[in-house]
Amino acid sequence: MSTTDAPVVRSYEPYAHMKVVMKVGNAMMKPMLRSRLGARMHELALLTVTGRRTGAGYTMPVSVLPFEGHEVVLTAAGWRVNLRGGAEVRLHHDGEDRVLHAELIEDPEEVARVYGELLRRVGLKHANRVGLRIEGDRMPTHEELVEAIGSVRSVVVLSPT
């Protein structure tokens, strides 16, 4: 089978050593995203969620994408479980702080639909922007996306409160 016939779709997860680099990078991004420079980084934002059990606030840099009249965050990170059942979050984006309602989508069919639409927007060469790695030169089918994403990836839909 050639690469034209069968793209290999995988959820893009950083290697163990890259997680350390990302942790350091995230620590540096937080103050940058709060600055004037951060107000010009339109795809990036700071998302603050509250831990369900601890009540502690967790703030992390995220990529925010427009989708069907909402803003969405694509993630495989563990903090997402704090949003099950919906939750209030803070978003610092484009120099402004907003309180929003976050809804976590975990259904693989729906998650694959969102990822598929966003993948079509960014193109195969930039699949890592939506957390995917694609080997091949054709768009994956919905079924291939469902299989690759499984229960690993989720979508956070942000709406005004």
mmCIF file with all atom_site columns, N, CA, C and O in Angstrom, residues 113-143:
data_model
loop_
_atom_site.group_PDB
_atom_site.id
_atom_site.type_symbol
_atom_site.label_atom_id
_atom_site.label_alt_id
_atom_site.label_comp_id
_atom_site.label_asym_id
_atom_site.label_entity_id
_atom_site.label_seq_id
_atom_site.pdbx_PDB_ins_code
_atom_site.Cartn_x
_atom_site.Cartn_y
_atom_site.Cartn_z
_atom_site.occupancy
_atom_site.B_iso_or_equiv
_atom_site.pdbx_formal_charge
_atom_site.auth_seq_id
_atom_site.auth_comp_id
_atom_site.auth_asym_id
_atom_site.auth_atom_id
_atom_site.pdbx_PDB_model_num
ATOM 1   N N  . ARG A 1 113 ? -15.220 14.562 14.596 1.00 0.00 ? 113 ARG A N  1
ATOM 2   C CA . ARG A 1 113 ? -15.855 15.510 13.675 1.00 0.00 ? 113 ARG A CA 1
ATOM 3   C C  . ARG A 1 113 ? -15.197 16.882 13.782 1.00 0.00 ? 113 ARG A C  1
ATOM 4   O O  . ARG A 1 113 ? -14.841 17.507 12.776 1.00 0.00 ? 113 ARG A O  1
ATOM 5   N N  . VAL A 1 114 ? -14.990 17.340 15.014 1.00 0.00 ? 114 VAL A N  1
ATOM 6   C CA . VAL A 1 114 ? -14.367 18.649 15.234 1.00 0.00 ? 114 VAL A CA 1
ATOM 7   C C  . VAL A 1 114 ? -12.930 18.644 14.720 1.00 0.00 ? 114 VAL A C  1
ATOM 8   O O  . VAL A 1 114 ? -12.518 19.545 13.987 1.00 0.00 ? 114 VAL A O  1
ATOM 9   N N  . TYR A 1 115 ? -12.168 17.614 15.090 1.00 0.00 ? 115 TYR A N  1
ATOM 10  C CA . TYR A 1 115 ? -10.780 17.517 14.629 1.00 0.00 ? 115 TYR A CA 1
ATOM 11  C C  . TYR A 1 115 ? -10.719 17.468 13.102 1.00 0.00 ? 115 TYR A C  1
ATOM 12  O O  . TYR A 1 115 ? -9.849  18.080 12.492 1.00 0.00 ? 115 TYR A O  1
ATOM 13  N N  . GLY A 1 116 ? -11.626 16.728 12.476 1.00 0.00 ? 116 GLY A N  1
ATOM 14  C CA . GLY A 1 116 ? -11.645 16.624 11.021 1.00 0.00 ? 116 GLY A CA 1
ATOM 15  C C  . GLY A 1 116 ? -11.868 17.974 10.355 1.00 0.00 ? 116 GLY A C  1
ATOM 16  O O  . GLY A 1 116 ? -11.179 18.328 9.387  1.00 0.00 ? 116 GLY A O  1
ATOM 17  N N  . GLU A 1 117 ? -12.843 18.739 10.865 1.00 0.00 ? 117 GLU A N  1
ATOM 18  C CA . GLU A 1 117 ? -13.115 20.070 10.306 1.00 0.00 ? 117 GLU A CA 1
ATOM 19  C C  . GLU A 1 117 ? -11.910 20.995 10.471 1.00 0.00 ? 117 GLU A C  1
ATOM 20  O O  . GLU A 1 117 ? -11.530 21.701 9.543  1.00 0.00 ? 117 GLU A O  1
ATOM 21  N N  . LEU A 1 118 ? -11.322 20.985 11.667 1.00 0.00 ? 118 LEU A N  1
ATOM 22  C CA . LEU A 1 118 ? -10.168 21.856 11.907 1.00 0.00 ? 118 LEU A CA 1
ATOM 23  C C  . LEU A 1 118 ? -8.949  21.407 11.112 1.00 0.00 ? 118 LEU A C  1
ATOM 24  O O  . LEU A 1 118 ? -8.180  22.238 10.631 1.00 0.00 ? 118 LEU A O  1
ATOM 25  N N  . LEU A 1 119 ? -8.793  20.102 10.925 1.00 0.00 ? 119 LEU A N  1
ATOM 26  C CA . LEU A 1 119 ? -7.695  19.583 10.109 1.00 0.00 ? 119 LEU A CA 1
ATOM 27  C C  . LEU A 1 119 ? -7.848  20.036 8.656  1.00 0.00 ? 119 LEU A C  1
ATOM 28  O O  . LEU A 1 119 ? -6.875  20.425 8.015  1.00 0.00 ? 119 LEU A O  1
ATOM 29  N N  . ARG A 1 120 ? -9.064  20.045 8.149  1.00 0.00 ? 120 ARG A N  1
ATOM 30  C CA . ARG A 1 120 ? -9.294  20.533 6.781  1.00 0.00 ? 120 ARG A CA 1
ATOM 31  C C  . ARG A 1 120 ? -8.902  22.010 6.669  1.00 0.00 ? 120 ARG A C  1
ATOM 32  O O  . ARG A 1 120 ? -8.384  22.438 5.647  1.00 0.00 ? 120 ARG A O  1
ATOM 33  N N  . ARG A 1 121 ? -9.144  22.778 7.718  1.00 0.00 ? 121 ARG A N  1
ATOM 34  C CA . ARG A 1 121 ? -8.787  24.200 7.712  1.00 0.00 ? 121 ARG A CA 1
ATOM 35  C C  . ARG A 1 121 ? -7.282  24.421 7.694  1.00 0.00 ? 121 ARG A C  1
ATOM 36  O O  . ARG A 1 121 ? -6.799  25.263 6.950  1.00 0.00 ? 121 ARG A O  1
ATOM 37  N N  . VAL A 1 122 ? -6.554  23.693 8.555  1.00 0.00 ? 122 VAL A N  1
ATOM 38  C CA . VAL A 1 122 ? -5.111  23.949 8.673  1.00 0.00 ? 122 VAL A CA 1
ATOM 39  C C  . VAL A 1 122 ? -4.297  23.201 7.631  1.00 0.00 ? 122 VAL A C  1
ATOM 40  O O  . VAL A 1 122 ? -3.179  23.593 7.331  1.00 0.00 ? 122 VAL A O  1
ATOM 41  N N  . GLY A 1 123 ? -4.829  22.106 7.099  1.00 0.00 ? 123 GLY A N  1
ATOM 42  C CA . GLY A 1 123 ? -4.140  21.317 6.085  1.00 0.00 ? 123 GLY A CA 1
ATOM 43  C C  . GLY A 1 123 ? -3.263  20.236 6.695  1.00 0.00 ? 123 GLY A C  1
ATOM 44  O O  . GLY A 1 123 ? -2.861  20.305 7.857  1.00 0.00 ? 123 GLY A O  1
ATOM 45  N N  . LEU A 1 124 ? -2.972  19.235 5.897  1.00 0.00 ? 124 LEU A N  1
ATOM 46  C CA . LEU A 1 124 ? -2.215  18.076 6.365  1.00 0.00 ? 124 LEU A CA 1
ATOM 47  C C  . LEU A 1 124 ? -0.821  18.433 6.877  1.00 0.00 ? 124 LEU A C  1
ATOM 48  O O  . LEU A 1 124 ? -0.342  17.852 7.838  1.00 0.00 ? 124 LEU A O  1
ATOM 49  N N  . LYS A 1 125 ? -0.168  19.395 6.221  1.00 0.00 ? 125 LYS A N  1
ATOM 50  C CA . LYS A 1 125 ? 1.196   19.754 6.617  1.00 0.00 ? 125 LYS A CA 1
ATOM 51  C C  . LYS A 1 125 ? 1.257   20.378 8.007  1.00 0.00 ? 125 LYS A C  1
ATOM 52  O O  . LYS A 1 125 ? 2.313   20.411 8.629  1.00 0.00 ? 125 LYS A O  1
ATOM 53  N N  . HIS A 1 126 ? 0.126   20.887 8.478  1.00 0.00 ? 126 HIS A N  1
ATOM 54  C CA . HIS A 1 126 ? 0.086   21.544 9.782  1.00 0.00 ? 126 HIS A CA 1
ATOM 55  C C  . HIS A 1 126 ? -0.801  20.781 10.762 1.00 0.00 ? 126 HIS A C  1
ATOM 56  O O  . HIS A 1 126 ? -1.365  21.375 11.682 1.00 0.00 ? 126 HIS A O  1
ATOM 57  N N  . ALA A 1 127 ? -0.910  19.475 10.588 1.00 0.00 ? 127 ALA A N  1
ATOM 58  C CA . ALA A 1 127 ? -1.769  18.648 11.438 1.00 0.00 ? 127 ALA A CA 1
ATOM 59  C C  . ALA A 1 127 ? -1.368  18.734 12.910 1.00 0.00 ? 127 ALA A C  1
ATOM 60  O O  . ALA A 1 127 ? -2.221  18.607 13.790 1.00 0.00 ? 127 ALA A O  1
ATOM 61  N N  . ASN A 1 128 ? -0.094  18.985 13.181 1.00 0.00 ? 128 ASN A N  1
ATOM 62  C CA . ASN A 1 128 ? 0.338   19.085 14.581 1.00 0.00 ? 128 ASN A CA 1
ATOM 63  C C  . ASN A 1 128 ? -0.318  20.263 15.289 1.00 0.00 ? 128 ASN A C  1
ATOM 64  O O  . ASN A 1 128 ? -0.425  20.270 16.508 1.00 0.00 ? 128 ASN A O  1
ATOM 65  N N  . ARG A 1 129 ? -0.786  21.258 14.552 1.00 0.00 ? 129 ARG A N  1
ATOM 66  C CA . ARG A 1 129 ? -1.495  22.397 15.153 1.00 0.00 ? 129 ARG A CA 1
ATOM 67  C C  . ARG A 1 129 ? -2.798  21.961 15.812 1.00 0.00 ? 129 ARG A C  1
ATOM 68  O O  . ARG A 1 129 ? -3.305  22.661 16.684 1.00 0.00 ? 129 ARG A O  1
ATOM 69  N N  . VAL A 1 130 ? -3.341  20.851 15.372 1.00 0.00 ? 130 VAL A N  1
ATOM 70  C CA . VAL A 1 130 ? -4.562  20.320 15.982 1.00 0.00 ? 130 VAL A CA 1
ATOM 71  C C  . VAL A 1 130 ? -4.283  19.028 16.750 1.00 0.00 ? 130 VAL A C  1
ATOM 72  O O  . VAL A 1 130 ? -5.193  18.270 17.050 1.00 0.00 ? 130 VAL A O  1
ATOM 73  N N  . GLY A 1 131 ? -3.019  18.798 17.059 1.00 0.00 ? 131 GLY A N  1
ATOM 74  C CA . GLY A 1 131 ? -2.669  17.658 17.896 1.00 0.00 ? 131 GLY A CA 1
ATOM 75  C C  . GLY A 1 131 ? -2.642  16.315 17.199 1.00 0.00 ? 131 GLY A C  1
ATOM 76  O O  . GLY A 1 131 ? -2.770  15.277 17.838 1.00 0.00 ? 131 GLY A O  1
ATOM 77  N N  . LEU A 1 132 ? -2.467  16.320 15.879 1.00 0.00 ? 132 LEU A N  1
ATOM 78  C CA . LEU A 1 132 ? -2.430  15.066 15.134 1.00 0.00 ? 132 LEU A CA 1
ATOM 79  C C  . LEU A 1 132 ? -1.124  14.949 14.367 1.00 0.00 ? 132 LEU A C  1
ATOM 80  O O  . LEU A 1 132 ? -0.495  15.951 14.021 1.00 0.00 ? 132 LEU A O  1
ATOM 81  N N  . ARG A 1 133 ? -0.756  13.731 14.080 1.00 0.00 ? 133 ARG A N  1
ATOM 82  C CA . ARG A 1 133 ? 0.385   13.442 13.222 1.00 0.00 ? 133 ARG A CA 1
ATOM 83  C C  . ARG A 1 133 ? -0.152  12.579 12.084 1.00 0.00 ? 133 ARG A C  1
ATOM 84  O O  . ARG A 1 133 ? -0.760  11.536 12.324 1.00 0.00 ? 133 ARG A O  1
ATOM 85  N N  . ILE A 1 134 ? 0.068   13.019 10.852 1.00 0.00 ? 134 ILE A N  1
ATOM 86  C CA . ILE A 1 134 ? -0.457  12.302 9.688  1.00 0.00 ? 134 ILE A CA 1
ATOM 87  C C  . ILE A 1 134 ? 0.679   11.963 8.751  1.00 0.00 ? 134 ILE A C  1
ATOM 88  O O  . ILE A 1 134 ? 1.456   12.836 8.374  1.00 0.00 ? 134 ILE A O  1
ATOM 89  N N  . GLU A 1 135 ? 0.768   10.701 8.398  1.00 0.00 ? 135 GLU A N  1
ATOM 90  C CA . GLU A 1 135 ? 1.739   10.248 7.406  1.00 0.00 ? 135 GLU A CA 1
ATOM 91  C C  . GLU A 1 135 ? 0.928   9.829  6.190  1.00 0.00 ? 135 GLU A C  1
ATOM 92  O O  . GLU A 1 135 ? 0.108   8.938  6.269  1.00 0.00 ? 135 GLU A O  1
ATOM 93  N N  . GLY A 1 136 ? 1.155   10.491 5.103  1.00 0.00 ? 136 GLY A N  1
ATOM 94  C CA . GLY A 1 136 ? 0.375   10.245 3.900  1.00 0.00 ? 136 GLY A CA 1
ATOM 95  C C  . GLY A 1 136 ? -0.011  11.566 3.288  1.00 0.00 ? 136 GLY A C  1
ATOM 96  O O  . GLY A 1 136 ? 0.233   12.623 3.858  1.00 0.00 ? 136 GLY A O  1
ATOM 97  N N  . ASP A 1 137 ? -0.646  11.497 2.134  1.00 0.00 ? 137 ASP A N  1
ATOM 98  C CA . ASP A 1 137 ? -0.962  12.736 1.428  1.00 0.00 ? 137 ASP A CA 1
ATOM 99  C C  . ASP A 1 137 ? -2.439  12.878 1.108  1.00 0.00 ? 137 ASP A C  1
ATOM 100 O O  . ASP A 1 137 ? -2.811  13.521 0.147  1.00 0.00 ? 137 ASP A O  1
ATOM 101 N N  . ARG A 1 138 ? -3.280  12.265 1.917  1.00 0.00 ? 138 ARG A N  1
ATOM 102 C CA . ARG A 1 138 ? -4.719  12.473 1.757  1.00 0.00 ? 138 ARG A CA 1
ATOM 103 C C  . ARG A 1 138 ? -5.345  12.692 3.126  1.00 0.00 ? 138 ARG A C  1
ATOM 104 O O  . ARG A 1 138 ? -4.796  12.305 4.150  1.00 0.00 ? 138 ARG A O  1
ATOM 105 N N  . MET A 1 139 ? -6.487  13.334 3.106  1.00 0.00 ? 139 MET A N  1
ATOM 106 C CA . MET A 1 139 ? -7.203  13.605 4.333  1.00 0.00 ? 139 MET A CA 1
ATOM 107 C C  . MET A 1 139 ? -7.723  12.286 4.909  1.00 0.00 ? 139 MET A C  1
ATOM 108 O O  . MET A 1 139 ? -8.264  11.462 4.179  1.00 0.00 ? 139 MET A O  1
ATOM 109 N N  . PRO A 1 140 ? -7.542  12.065 6.211  1.00 0.00 ? 140 PRO A N  1
ATOM 110 C CA . PRO A 1 140 ? -8.057  10.821 6.792  1.00 0.00 ? 140 PRO A CA 1
ATOM 111 C C  . PRO A 1 140 ? -9.586  10.822 6.807  1.00 0.00 ? 140 PRO A C  1
ATOM 112 O O  . PRO A 1 140 ? -10.219 11.876 6.839  1.00 0.00 ? 140 PRO A O  1
ATOM 113 N N  . THR A 1 141 ? -10.154 9.637  6.795  1.00 0.00 ? 141 THR A N  1
ATOM 114 C CA . THR A 1 141 ? -11.607 9.499  6.884  1.00 0.00 ? 141 THR A CA 1
ATOM 115 C C  . THR A 1 141 ? -12.036 9.742  8.322  1.00 0.00 ? 141 THR A C  1
ATOM 116 O O  . THR A 1 141 ? -11.229 9.726  9.261  1.00 0.00 ? 141 THR A O  1
ATOM 117 N N  . HIS A 1 142 ? -13.333 9.915  8.507  1.00 0.00 ? 142 HIS A N  1
ATOM 118 C CA . HIS A 1 142 ? -13.884 10.090 9.852  1.00 0.00 ? 142 HIS A CA 1
ATOM 119 C C  . HIS A 1 142 ? -13.553 8.876  10.716 1.00 0.00 ? 142 HIS A C  1
ATOM 120 O O  . HIS A 1 142 ? -13.157 9.020  11.874 1.00 0.00 ? 142 HIS A O  1
ATOM 121 N N  . GLU A 1 143 ? -13.679 7.697  10.147 1.00 0.00 ? 143 GLU A N  1
ATOM 122 C CA . GLU A 1 143 ? -13.408 6.462  10.896 1.00 0.00 ? 143 GLU A CA 1
ATOM 123 C C  . GLU A 1 143 ? -11.942 6.387  11.333 1.00 0.00 ? 143 GLU A C  1
ATOM 124 O O  . GLU A 1 143 ? -11.635 5.938  12.438 1.00 0.00 ? 143 GLU A O  1
#
